[in-house]
Tab-separated table of C-alpha atoms in Angstrom:
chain	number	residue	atom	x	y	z
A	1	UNK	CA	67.297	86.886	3.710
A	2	UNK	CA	65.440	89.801	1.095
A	3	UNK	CA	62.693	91.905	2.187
A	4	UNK	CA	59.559	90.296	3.038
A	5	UNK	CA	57.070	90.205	0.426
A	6	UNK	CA	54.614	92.885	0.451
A	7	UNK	CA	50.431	91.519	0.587
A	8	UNK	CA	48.432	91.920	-2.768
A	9	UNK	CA	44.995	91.243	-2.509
A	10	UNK	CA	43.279	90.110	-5.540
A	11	UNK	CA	39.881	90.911	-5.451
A	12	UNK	CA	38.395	89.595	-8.650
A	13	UNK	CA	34.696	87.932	-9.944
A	14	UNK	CA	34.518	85.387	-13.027
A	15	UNK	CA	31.959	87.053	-14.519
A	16	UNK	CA	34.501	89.707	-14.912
A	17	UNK	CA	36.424	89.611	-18.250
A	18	UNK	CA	39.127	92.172	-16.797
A	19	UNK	CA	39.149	90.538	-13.565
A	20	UNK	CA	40.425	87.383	-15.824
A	21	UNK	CA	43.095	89.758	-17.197
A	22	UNK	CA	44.264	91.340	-14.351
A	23	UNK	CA	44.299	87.687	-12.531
A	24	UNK	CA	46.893	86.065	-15.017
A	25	UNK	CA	48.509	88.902	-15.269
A	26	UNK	CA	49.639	88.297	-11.353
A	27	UNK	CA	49.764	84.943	-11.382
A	28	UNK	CA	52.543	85.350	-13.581
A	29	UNK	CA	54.096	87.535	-11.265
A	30	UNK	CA	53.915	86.143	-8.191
A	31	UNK	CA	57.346	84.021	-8.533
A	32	UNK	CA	58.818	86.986	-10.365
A	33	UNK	CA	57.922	90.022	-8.059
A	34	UNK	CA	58.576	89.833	-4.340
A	35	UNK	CA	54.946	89.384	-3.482
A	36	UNK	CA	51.879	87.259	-1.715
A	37	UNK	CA	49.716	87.667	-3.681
A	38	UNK	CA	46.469	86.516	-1.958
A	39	UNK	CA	43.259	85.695	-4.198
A	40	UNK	CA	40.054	86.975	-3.150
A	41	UNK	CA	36.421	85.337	-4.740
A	42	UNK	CA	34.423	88.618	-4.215
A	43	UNK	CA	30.650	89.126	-5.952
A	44	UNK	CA	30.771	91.648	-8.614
A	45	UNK	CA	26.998	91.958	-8.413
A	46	UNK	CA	27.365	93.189	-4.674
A	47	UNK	CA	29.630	95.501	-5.824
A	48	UNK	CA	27.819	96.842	-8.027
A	49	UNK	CA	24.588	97.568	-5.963
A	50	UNK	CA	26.698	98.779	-2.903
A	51	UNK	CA	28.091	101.661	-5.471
A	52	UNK	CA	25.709	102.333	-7.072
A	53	UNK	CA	27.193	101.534	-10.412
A	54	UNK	CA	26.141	100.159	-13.390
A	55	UNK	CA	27.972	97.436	-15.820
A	56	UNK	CA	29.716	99.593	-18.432
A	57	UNK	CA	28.083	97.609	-21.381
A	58	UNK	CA	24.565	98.670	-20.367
A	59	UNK	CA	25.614	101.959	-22.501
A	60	UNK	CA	25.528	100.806	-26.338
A	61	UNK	CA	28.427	102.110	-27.287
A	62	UNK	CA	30.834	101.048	-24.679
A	63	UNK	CA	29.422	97.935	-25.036
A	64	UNK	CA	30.364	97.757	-28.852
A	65	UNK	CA	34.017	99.046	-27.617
A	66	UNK	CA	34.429	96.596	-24.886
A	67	UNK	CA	34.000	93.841	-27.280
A	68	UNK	CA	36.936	95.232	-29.336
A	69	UNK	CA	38.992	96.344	-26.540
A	70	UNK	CA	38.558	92.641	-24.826
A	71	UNK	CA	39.477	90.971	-27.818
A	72	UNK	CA	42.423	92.984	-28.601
A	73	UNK	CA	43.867	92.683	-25.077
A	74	UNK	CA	43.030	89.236	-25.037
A	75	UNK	CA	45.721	88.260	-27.890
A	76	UNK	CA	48.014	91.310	-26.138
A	77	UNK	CA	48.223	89.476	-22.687
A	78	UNK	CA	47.849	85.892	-24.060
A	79	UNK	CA	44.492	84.870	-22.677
A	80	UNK	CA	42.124	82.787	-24.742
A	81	UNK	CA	39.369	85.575	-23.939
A	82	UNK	CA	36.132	85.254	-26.436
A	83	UNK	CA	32.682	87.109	-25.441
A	84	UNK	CA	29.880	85.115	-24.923
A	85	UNK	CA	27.309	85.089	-27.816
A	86	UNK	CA	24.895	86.529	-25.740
A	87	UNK	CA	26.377	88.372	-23.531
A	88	UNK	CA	23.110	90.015	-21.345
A	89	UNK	CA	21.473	86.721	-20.467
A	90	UNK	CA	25.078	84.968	-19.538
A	91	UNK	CA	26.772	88.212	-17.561
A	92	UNK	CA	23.482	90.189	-16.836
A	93	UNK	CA	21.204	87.748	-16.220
A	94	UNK	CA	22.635	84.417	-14.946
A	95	UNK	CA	25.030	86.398	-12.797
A	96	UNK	CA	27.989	84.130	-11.068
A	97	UNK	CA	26.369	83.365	-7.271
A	98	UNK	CA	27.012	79.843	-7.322
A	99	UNK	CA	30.019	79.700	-8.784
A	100	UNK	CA	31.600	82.771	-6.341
A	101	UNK	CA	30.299	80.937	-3.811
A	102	UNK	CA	31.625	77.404	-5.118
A	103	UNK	CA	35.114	79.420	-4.888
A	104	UNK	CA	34.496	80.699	-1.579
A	105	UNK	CA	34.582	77.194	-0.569
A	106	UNK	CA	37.459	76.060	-2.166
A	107	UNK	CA	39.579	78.872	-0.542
A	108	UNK	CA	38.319	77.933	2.885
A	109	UNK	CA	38.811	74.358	1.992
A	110	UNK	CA	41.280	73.605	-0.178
A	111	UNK	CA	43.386	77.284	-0.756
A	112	UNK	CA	45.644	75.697	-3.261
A	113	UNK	CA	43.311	74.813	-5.776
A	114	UNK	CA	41.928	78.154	-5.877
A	115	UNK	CA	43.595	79.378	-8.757
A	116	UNK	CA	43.251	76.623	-11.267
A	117	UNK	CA	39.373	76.340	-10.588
A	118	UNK	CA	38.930	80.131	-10.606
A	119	UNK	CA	40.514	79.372	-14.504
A	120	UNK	CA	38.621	76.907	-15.222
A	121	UNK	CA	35.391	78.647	-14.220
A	122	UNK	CA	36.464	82.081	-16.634
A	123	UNK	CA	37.312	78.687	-19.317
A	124	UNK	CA	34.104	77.998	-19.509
A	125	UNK	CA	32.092	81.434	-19.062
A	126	UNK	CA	35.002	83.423	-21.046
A	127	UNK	CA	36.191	81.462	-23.382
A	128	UNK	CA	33.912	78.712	-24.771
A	129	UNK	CA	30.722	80.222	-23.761
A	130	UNK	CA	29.295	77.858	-20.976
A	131	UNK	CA	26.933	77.672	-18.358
A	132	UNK	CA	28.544	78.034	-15.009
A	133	UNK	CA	25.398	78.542	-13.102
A	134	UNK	CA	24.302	74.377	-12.615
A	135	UNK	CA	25.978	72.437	-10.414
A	136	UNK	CA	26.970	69.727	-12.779
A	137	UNK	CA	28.812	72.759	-14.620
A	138	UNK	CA	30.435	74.058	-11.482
A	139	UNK	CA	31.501	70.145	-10.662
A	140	UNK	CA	33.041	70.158	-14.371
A	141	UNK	CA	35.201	72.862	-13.608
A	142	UNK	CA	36.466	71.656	-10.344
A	143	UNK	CA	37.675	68.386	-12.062
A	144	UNK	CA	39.066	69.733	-14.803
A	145	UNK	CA	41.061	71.524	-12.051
A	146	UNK	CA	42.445	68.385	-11.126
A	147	UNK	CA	40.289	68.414	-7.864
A	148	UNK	CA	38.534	64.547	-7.031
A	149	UNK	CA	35.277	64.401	-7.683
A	150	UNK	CA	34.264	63.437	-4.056
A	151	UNK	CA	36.146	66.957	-2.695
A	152	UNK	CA	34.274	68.836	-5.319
A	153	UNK	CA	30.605	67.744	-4.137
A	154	UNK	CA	31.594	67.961	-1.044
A	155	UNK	CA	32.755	71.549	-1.399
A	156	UNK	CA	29.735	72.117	-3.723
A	157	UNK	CA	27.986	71.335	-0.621
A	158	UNK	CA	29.374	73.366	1.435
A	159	UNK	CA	28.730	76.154	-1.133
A	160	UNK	CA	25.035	76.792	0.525
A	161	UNK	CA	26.136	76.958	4.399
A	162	UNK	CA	25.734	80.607	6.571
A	163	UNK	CA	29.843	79.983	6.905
A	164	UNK	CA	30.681	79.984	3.226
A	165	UNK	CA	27.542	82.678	2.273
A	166	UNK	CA	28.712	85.044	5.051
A	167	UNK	CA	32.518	85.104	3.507
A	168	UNK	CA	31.516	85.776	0.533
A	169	UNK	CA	29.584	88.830	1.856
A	170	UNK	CA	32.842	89.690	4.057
A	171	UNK	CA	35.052	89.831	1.029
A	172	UNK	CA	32.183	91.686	-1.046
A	173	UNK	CA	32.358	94.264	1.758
A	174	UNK	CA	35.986	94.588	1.754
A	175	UNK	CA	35.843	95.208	-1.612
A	176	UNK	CA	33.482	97.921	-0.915
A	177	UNK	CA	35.725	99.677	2.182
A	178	UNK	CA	38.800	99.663	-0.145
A	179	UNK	CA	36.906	102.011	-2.734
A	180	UNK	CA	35.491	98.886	-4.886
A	181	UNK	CA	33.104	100.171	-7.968
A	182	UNK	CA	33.409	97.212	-10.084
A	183	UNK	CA	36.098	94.608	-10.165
A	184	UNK	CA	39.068	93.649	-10.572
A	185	UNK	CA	40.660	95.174	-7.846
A	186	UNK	CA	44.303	94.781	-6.247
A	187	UNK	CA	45.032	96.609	-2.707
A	188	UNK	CA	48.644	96.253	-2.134
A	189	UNK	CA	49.925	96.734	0.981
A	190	UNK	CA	53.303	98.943	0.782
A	191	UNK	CA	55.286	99.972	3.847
A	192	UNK	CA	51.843	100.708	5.831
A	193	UNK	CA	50.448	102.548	3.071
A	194	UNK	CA	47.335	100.856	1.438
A	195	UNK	CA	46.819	101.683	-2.736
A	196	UNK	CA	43.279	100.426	-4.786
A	197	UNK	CA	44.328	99.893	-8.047
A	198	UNK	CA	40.689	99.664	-10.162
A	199	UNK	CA	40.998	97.500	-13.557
A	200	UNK	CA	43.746	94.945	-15.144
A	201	UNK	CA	45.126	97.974	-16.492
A	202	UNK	CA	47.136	99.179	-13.540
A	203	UNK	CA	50.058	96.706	-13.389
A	204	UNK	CA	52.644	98.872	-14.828
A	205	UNK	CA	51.759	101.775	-11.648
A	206	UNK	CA	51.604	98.947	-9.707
A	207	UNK	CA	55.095	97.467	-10.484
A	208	UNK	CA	56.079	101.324	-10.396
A	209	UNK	CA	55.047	101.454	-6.760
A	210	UNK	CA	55.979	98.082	-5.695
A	211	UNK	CA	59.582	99.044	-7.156
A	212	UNK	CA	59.399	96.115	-9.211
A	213	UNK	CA	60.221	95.654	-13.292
A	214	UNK	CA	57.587	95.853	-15.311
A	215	UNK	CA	58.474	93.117	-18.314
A	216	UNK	CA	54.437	93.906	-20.401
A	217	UNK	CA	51.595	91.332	-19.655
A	218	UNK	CA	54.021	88.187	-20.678
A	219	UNK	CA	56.960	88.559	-18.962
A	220	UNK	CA	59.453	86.722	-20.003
A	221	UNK	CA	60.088	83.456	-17.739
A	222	UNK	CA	55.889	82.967	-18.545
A	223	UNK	CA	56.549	82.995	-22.359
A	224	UNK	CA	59.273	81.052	-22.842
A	225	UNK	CA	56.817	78.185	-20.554
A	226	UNK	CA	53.861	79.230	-23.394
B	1	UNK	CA	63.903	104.501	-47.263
B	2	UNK	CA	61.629	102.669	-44.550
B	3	UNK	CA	57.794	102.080	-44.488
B	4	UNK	CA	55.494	105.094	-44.094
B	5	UNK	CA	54.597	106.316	-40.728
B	6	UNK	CA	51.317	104.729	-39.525
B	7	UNK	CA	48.768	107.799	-38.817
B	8	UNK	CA	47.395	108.079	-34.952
B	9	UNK	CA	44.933	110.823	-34.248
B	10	UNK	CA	44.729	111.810	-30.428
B	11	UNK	CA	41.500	112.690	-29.952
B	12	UNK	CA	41.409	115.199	-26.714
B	13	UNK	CA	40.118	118.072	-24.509
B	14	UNK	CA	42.023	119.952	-21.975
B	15	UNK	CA	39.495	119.552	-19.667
B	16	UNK	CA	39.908	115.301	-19.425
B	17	UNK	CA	42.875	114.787	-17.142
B	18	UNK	CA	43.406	111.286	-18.524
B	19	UNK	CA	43.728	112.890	-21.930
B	20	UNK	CA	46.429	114.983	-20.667
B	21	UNK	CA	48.097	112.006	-19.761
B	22	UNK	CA	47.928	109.690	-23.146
B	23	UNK	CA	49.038	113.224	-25.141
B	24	UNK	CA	52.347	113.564	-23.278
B	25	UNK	CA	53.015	109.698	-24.018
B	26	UNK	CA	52.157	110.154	-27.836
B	27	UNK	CA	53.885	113.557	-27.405
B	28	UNK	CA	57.001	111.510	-26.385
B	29	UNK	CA	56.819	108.167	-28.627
B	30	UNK	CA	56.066	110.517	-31.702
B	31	UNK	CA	59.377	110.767	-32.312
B	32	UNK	CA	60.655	106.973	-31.207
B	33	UNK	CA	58.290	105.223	-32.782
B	34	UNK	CA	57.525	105.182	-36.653
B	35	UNK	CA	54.202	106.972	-36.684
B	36	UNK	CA	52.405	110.469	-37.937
B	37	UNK	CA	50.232	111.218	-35.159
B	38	UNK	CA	47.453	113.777	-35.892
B	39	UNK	CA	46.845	116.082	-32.649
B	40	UNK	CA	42.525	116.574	-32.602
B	41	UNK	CA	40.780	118.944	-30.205
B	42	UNK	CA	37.965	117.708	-29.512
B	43	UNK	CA	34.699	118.540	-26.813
B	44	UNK	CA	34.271	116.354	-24.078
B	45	UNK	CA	30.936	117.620	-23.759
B	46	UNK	CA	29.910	117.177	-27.029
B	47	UNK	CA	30.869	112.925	-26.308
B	48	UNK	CA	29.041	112.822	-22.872
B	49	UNK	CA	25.960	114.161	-24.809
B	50	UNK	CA	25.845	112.178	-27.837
B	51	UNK	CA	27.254	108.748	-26.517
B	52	UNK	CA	24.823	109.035	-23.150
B	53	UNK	CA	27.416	108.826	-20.962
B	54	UNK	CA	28.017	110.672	-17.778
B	55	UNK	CA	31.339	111.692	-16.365
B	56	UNK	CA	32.769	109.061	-14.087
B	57	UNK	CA	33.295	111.537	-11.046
B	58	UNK	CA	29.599	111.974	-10.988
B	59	UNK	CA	29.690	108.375	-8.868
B	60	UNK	CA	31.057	109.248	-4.996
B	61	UNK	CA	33.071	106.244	-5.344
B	62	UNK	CA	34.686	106.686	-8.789
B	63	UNK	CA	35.493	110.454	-7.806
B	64	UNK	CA	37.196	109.338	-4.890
B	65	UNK	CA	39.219	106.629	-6.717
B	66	UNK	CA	40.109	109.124	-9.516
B	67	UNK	CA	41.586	111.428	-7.640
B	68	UNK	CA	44.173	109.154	-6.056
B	69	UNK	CA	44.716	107.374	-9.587
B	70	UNK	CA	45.717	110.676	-11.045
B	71	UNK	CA	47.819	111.564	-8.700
B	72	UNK	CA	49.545	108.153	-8.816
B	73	UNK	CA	49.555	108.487	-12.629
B	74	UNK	CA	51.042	111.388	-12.562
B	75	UNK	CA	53.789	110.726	-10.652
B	76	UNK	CA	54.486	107.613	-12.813
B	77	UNK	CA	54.493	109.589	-16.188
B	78	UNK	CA	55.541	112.108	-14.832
B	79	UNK	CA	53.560	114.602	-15.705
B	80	UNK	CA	52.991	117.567	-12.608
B	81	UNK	CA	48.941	116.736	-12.841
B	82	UNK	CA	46.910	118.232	-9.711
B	83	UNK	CA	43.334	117.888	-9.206
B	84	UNK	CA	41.613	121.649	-9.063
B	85	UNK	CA	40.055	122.104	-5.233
B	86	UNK	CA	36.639	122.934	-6.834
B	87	UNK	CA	36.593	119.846	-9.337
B	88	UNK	CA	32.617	120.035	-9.787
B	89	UNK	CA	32.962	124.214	-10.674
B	90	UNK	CA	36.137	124.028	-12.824
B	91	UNK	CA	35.372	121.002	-14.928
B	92	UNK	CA	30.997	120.374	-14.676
B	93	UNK	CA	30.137	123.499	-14.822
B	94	UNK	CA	32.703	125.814	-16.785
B	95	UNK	CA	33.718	123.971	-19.265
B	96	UNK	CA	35.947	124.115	-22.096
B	97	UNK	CA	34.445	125.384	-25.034
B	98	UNK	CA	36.497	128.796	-25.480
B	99	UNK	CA	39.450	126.742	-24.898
B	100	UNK	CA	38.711	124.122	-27.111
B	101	UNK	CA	37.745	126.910	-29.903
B	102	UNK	CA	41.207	128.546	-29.423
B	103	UNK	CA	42.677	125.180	-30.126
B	104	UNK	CA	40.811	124.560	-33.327
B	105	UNK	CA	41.882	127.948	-34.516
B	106	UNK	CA	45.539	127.349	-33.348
B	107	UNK	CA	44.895	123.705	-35.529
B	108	UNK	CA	43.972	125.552	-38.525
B	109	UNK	CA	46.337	128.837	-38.414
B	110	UNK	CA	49.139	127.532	-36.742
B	111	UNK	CA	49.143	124.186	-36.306
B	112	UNK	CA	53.254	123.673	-35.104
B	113	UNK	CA	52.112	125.798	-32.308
B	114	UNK	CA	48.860	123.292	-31.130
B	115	UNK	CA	50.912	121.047	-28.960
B	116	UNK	CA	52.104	123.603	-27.187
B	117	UNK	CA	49.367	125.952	-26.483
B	118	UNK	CA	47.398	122.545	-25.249
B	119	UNK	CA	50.035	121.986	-22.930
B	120	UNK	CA	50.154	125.359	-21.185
B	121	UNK	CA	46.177	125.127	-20.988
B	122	UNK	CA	46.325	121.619	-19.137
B	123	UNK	CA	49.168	123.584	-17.200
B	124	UNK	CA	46.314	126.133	-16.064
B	125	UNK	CA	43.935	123.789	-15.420
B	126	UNK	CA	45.016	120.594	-14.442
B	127	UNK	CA	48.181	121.344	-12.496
B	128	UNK	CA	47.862	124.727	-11.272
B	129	UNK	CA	43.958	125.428	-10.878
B	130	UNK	CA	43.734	128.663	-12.924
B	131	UNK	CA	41.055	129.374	-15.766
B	132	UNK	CA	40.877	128.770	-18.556
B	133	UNK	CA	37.172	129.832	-19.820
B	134	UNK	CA	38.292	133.766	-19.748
B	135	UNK	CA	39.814	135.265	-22.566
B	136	UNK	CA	42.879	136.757	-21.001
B	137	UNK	CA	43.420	133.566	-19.654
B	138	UNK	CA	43.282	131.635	-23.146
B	139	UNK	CA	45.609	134.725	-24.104
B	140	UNK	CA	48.283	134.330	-21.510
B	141	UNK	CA	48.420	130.311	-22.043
B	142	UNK	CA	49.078	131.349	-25.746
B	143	UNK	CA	52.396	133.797	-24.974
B	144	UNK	CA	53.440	131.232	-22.356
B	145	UNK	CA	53.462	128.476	-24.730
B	146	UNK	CA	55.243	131.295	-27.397
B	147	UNK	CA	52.624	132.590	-29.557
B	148	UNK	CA	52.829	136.410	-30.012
B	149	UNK	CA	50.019	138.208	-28.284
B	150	UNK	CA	49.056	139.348	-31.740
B	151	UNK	CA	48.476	136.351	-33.349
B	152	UNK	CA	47.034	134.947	-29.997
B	153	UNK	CA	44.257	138.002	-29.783
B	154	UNK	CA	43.776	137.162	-34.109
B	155	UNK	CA	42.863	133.816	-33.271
B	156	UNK	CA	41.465	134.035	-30.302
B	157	UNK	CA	39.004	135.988	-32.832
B	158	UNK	CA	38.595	133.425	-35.279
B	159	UNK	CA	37.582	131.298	-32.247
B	160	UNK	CA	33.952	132.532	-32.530
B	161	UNK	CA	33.874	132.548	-36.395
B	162	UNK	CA	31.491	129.502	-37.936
B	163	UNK	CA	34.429	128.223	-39.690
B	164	UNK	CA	36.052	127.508	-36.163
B	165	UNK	CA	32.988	126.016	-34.466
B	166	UNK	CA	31.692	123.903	-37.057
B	167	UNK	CA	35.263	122.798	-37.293
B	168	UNK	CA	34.837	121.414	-33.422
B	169	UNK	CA	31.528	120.097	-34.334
B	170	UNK	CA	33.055	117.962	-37.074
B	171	UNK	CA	35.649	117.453	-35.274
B	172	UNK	CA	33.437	116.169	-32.313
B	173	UNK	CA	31.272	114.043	-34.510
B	174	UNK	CA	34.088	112.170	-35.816
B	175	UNK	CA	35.146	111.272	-32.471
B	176	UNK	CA	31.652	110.125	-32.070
B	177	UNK	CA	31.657	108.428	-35.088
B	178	UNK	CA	34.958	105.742	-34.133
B	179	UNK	CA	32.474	104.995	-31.151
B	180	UNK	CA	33.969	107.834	-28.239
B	181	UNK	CA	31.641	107.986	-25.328
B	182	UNK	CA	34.730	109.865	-23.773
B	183	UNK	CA	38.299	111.316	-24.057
B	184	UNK	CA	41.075	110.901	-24.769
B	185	UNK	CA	40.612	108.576	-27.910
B	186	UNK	CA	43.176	107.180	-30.113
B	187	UNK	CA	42.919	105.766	-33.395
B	188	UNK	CA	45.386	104.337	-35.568
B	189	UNK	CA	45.000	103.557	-39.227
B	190	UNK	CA	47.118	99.935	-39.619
B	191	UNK	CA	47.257	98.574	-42.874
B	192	UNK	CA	43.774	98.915	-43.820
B	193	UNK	CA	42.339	98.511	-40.353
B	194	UNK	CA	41.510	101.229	-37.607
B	195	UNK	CA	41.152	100.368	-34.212
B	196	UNK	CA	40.087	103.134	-31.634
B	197	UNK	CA	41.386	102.274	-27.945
B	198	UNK	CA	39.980	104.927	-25.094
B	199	UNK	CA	41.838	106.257	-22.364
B	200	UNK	CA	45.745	106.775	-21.592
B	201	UNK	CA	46.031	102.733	-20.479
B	202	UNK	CA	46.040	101.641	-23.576
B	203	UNK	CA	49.264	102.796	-24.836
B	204	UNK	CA	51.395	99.544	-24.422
B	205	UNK	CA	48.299	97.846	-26.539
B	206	UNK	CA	48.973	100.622	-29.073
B	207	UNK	CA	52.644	99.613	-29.332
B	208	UNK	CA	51.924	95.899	-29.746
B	209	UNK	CA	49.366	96.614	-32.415
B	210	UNK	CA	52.093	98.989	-34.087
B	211	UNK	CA	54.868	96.331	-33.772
B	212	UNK	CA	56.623	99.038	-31.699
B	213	UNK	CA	58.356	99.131	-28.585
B	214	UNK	CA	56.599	100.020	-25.089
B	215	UNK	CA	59.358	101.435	-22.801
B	216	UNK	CA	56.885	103.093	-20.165
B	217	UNK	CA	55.338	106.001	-19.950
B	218	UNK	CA	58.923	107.696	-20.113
B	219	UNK	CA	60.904	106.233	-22.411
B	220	UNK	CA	65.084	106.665	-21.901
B	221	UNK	CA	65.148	109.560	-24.287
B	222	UNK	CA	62.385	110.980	-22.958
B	223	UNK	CA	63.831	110.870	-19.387
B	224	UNK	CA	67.410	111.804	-20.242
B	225	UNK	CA	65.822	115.259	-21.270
B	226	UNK	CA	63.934	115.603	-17.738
C-alpha cells in the first residue's frame, strides 16, 4: 500500500470562468496524482463582499484583457470556454445564488453527481451563453447530467431549506478563513501544512509541492480519451 | 537556415516581484527556444496611473496571499526572491524611478549589459532589502553586475537627461498602449498577430502559442548550470 492521498479542496463558483479552468484541470488529475480531491460549491459573490474585493473586469482594461486571456487559455487547456455576450448583466447582475445553492444540494445529496452538474451549469453560463438563474434552467442542467428528473426537483427543492442555505454560507466562510479574495481556490493539505493556491494558474506550484509531475493542462492519459 | 526568431518584449520594473520572476524564465528559454526577446524597462507607476488600477497588496487579503505565493514561487523557479520587511516604504512609497532611469540609459548605451544590471537591482531589492532609489546604490548594483564605475557614474548621468526620461515615458505608454494595467507584460509578435499575456503565469501559454516547449520554470539546461 502507497502513501495516502493528500486532501485538495476545490473551492470554486460557476460564475467563475477560472474556477472552470482550474476545475478540469483537477479533475483530470485526480486518477493521475495521488490525491482526494474534494469539490467545494462556494459563492463567489460572498467572497467578494467579505474581502472587500472587486471583480477584476469592473476596470476597463482588464476587462478587455480577460476576454483575450480566457479565450486563449481556453483552447490551451481544452475547455470550450466562450464569454457571454453580455457579460455585466449575466456575471454582474444575475449572479449564480440558485444555481450554488442547487449544487450545494447535490453534494449533500447525491456527492457523485457533483462534478458533471457543476459542468453542465459552466456549459450553459460559459460556453453557450445561458440563463442559469430559473429553475427550469437549473433542472436542464441536472438532466443533462444524467441525474432523473424526479431527484433533480427534488434537490431543486431542497435548494431553499436553512440546511442547504447555511452550507453554502459554511463553505463561503471557509473560503474566507483560508485567505479567499475571489475564486478558484485549492487548499491542499500536505504533511500538516495547509497552502491557498489563488487562480487556475497555480497547478504547476501545486504539482511542485505535492511532489507530483506536472504533464501541462492536458496531461496525457486525458488527451489521448479527447 | 531555420525560420526567424519570433520577437517577445518583456515589459518590466524592478520594483514588481512577479516581473522578476517571468524575466528569469524568458532570461532562461531565450536561448532554448527560437525567439528574439526585447528586454523593456518600464514604470510600474506610470501603469497603475494610467490603467486605474491599484496595486494588489493594497487589499489586506491579497497582501497576505502574495507574500506566501512569492515565496512559494520562488522556491519553484528558483529564484532567491524575499519580501522587504517594510513592503509599504520600499515599494508604495519609494519607488523606482532612478532605477528605472538607470535602466533606460543602460538600454540605450549599453544594452548587453541591461540584463544584468536589472538583475543585481531585483537582487537589492527583492531578495536582500537594500535600496535602490540612492545613487550610490544604483552605482554599486552597476559594478556588481560588471559595469565599470565610470561608465556606471556616465550613465547614471544621462539618467536625468530628457532623452532618458522621455525614453521611459514612451516606453511606459507603449506598455499602456498593448492594454498593461500592470507588470510584468509580455508580448509576442506571431505571424502577424500580437498577443500581450500579464504576469509570470503565463509562460507555458506563451510556449503553446510559440509552438515551443514548456519544461518548467527551470528547464534541464537551465538547472544543470545551478
Amino acid at each position: 500500500m502507497g502513501p495516502l492521498p493528500r486532501t485538495l479542496e476545490l473551492f470554486y463558483d460557476v460564475l467563475s470562468p477560472y474556477s472552470w479552468l482550474g476545475f478540469e484541470i483537477l479533475c483530470r488529475y485526480k486518477n493521475i496524482w495521488n490525491i482526494r480531491l474534494q469539490l467545494r460549491p462556494t459563492l463567489i459573490a460572498g467572497i467578494m463582499k467579505d474581502s472587500g474585493n472587486k471583480p477584476p473586469a469592473m476596470l476597463p482594461r482588464k476587462a478587455k484583457y480577460l476576454t483575450n486571456d480566457i479565450q486563449l487559455l481556453g483552447q490551451h487547456i481544452q475547455v470550450p470556454i466562450q464569454f457571454p455576450k453580455d457579460f455585466f448583466s449575466v456575471i454582474l447582475e444575475k449572479g449564480s445564488l440558485s444555481a450554488m445553492r442547487f449544487l450545494t444540494a447535490v453534494n449533500l445529496e447525491q456527492p457523485e453527481m457533483l462534478e458533471k452538474v457543476s459542468r453542465e451549469l459552466w456549459m450553459r453560463v460559459w460556453s453557450r451563453d445561458e440563463d442559469i438563474t430559473e429553475p427550469q434552467n437549473i433542472l436542464a442542467a441536472a438532466e443533462k447530467a444524467g441525474m432523473s428528473i424526479e431527484k433533480a426537483r427534488a434537490l431543486l427543492e431542497k435548494s431553499s431549506t436553512p440546511q442547504v442555505k447555511n452550507q453554502l454560507k459554511e463553505t463561503t466562510d471557509a473560503a474566507c478563513k483560508y485567505g479567499a479574495f475571489g475564486l478558484p481556490v485549492t487548499v491542499a493539505h500536505l504533511d500538516g501544512q495547509t497552502h491557498m493556491l489563488f487562480g487556475s494558474d497555480r497547478m504547476e506550484l501545486l504539482a511542485h509541492l505535492l511532489g507530483e509531475k506536472w504533464m501541462g493542462p492536458v496531461p496525457p492519459a486525458v488527451s489521448a480519451r479527447l
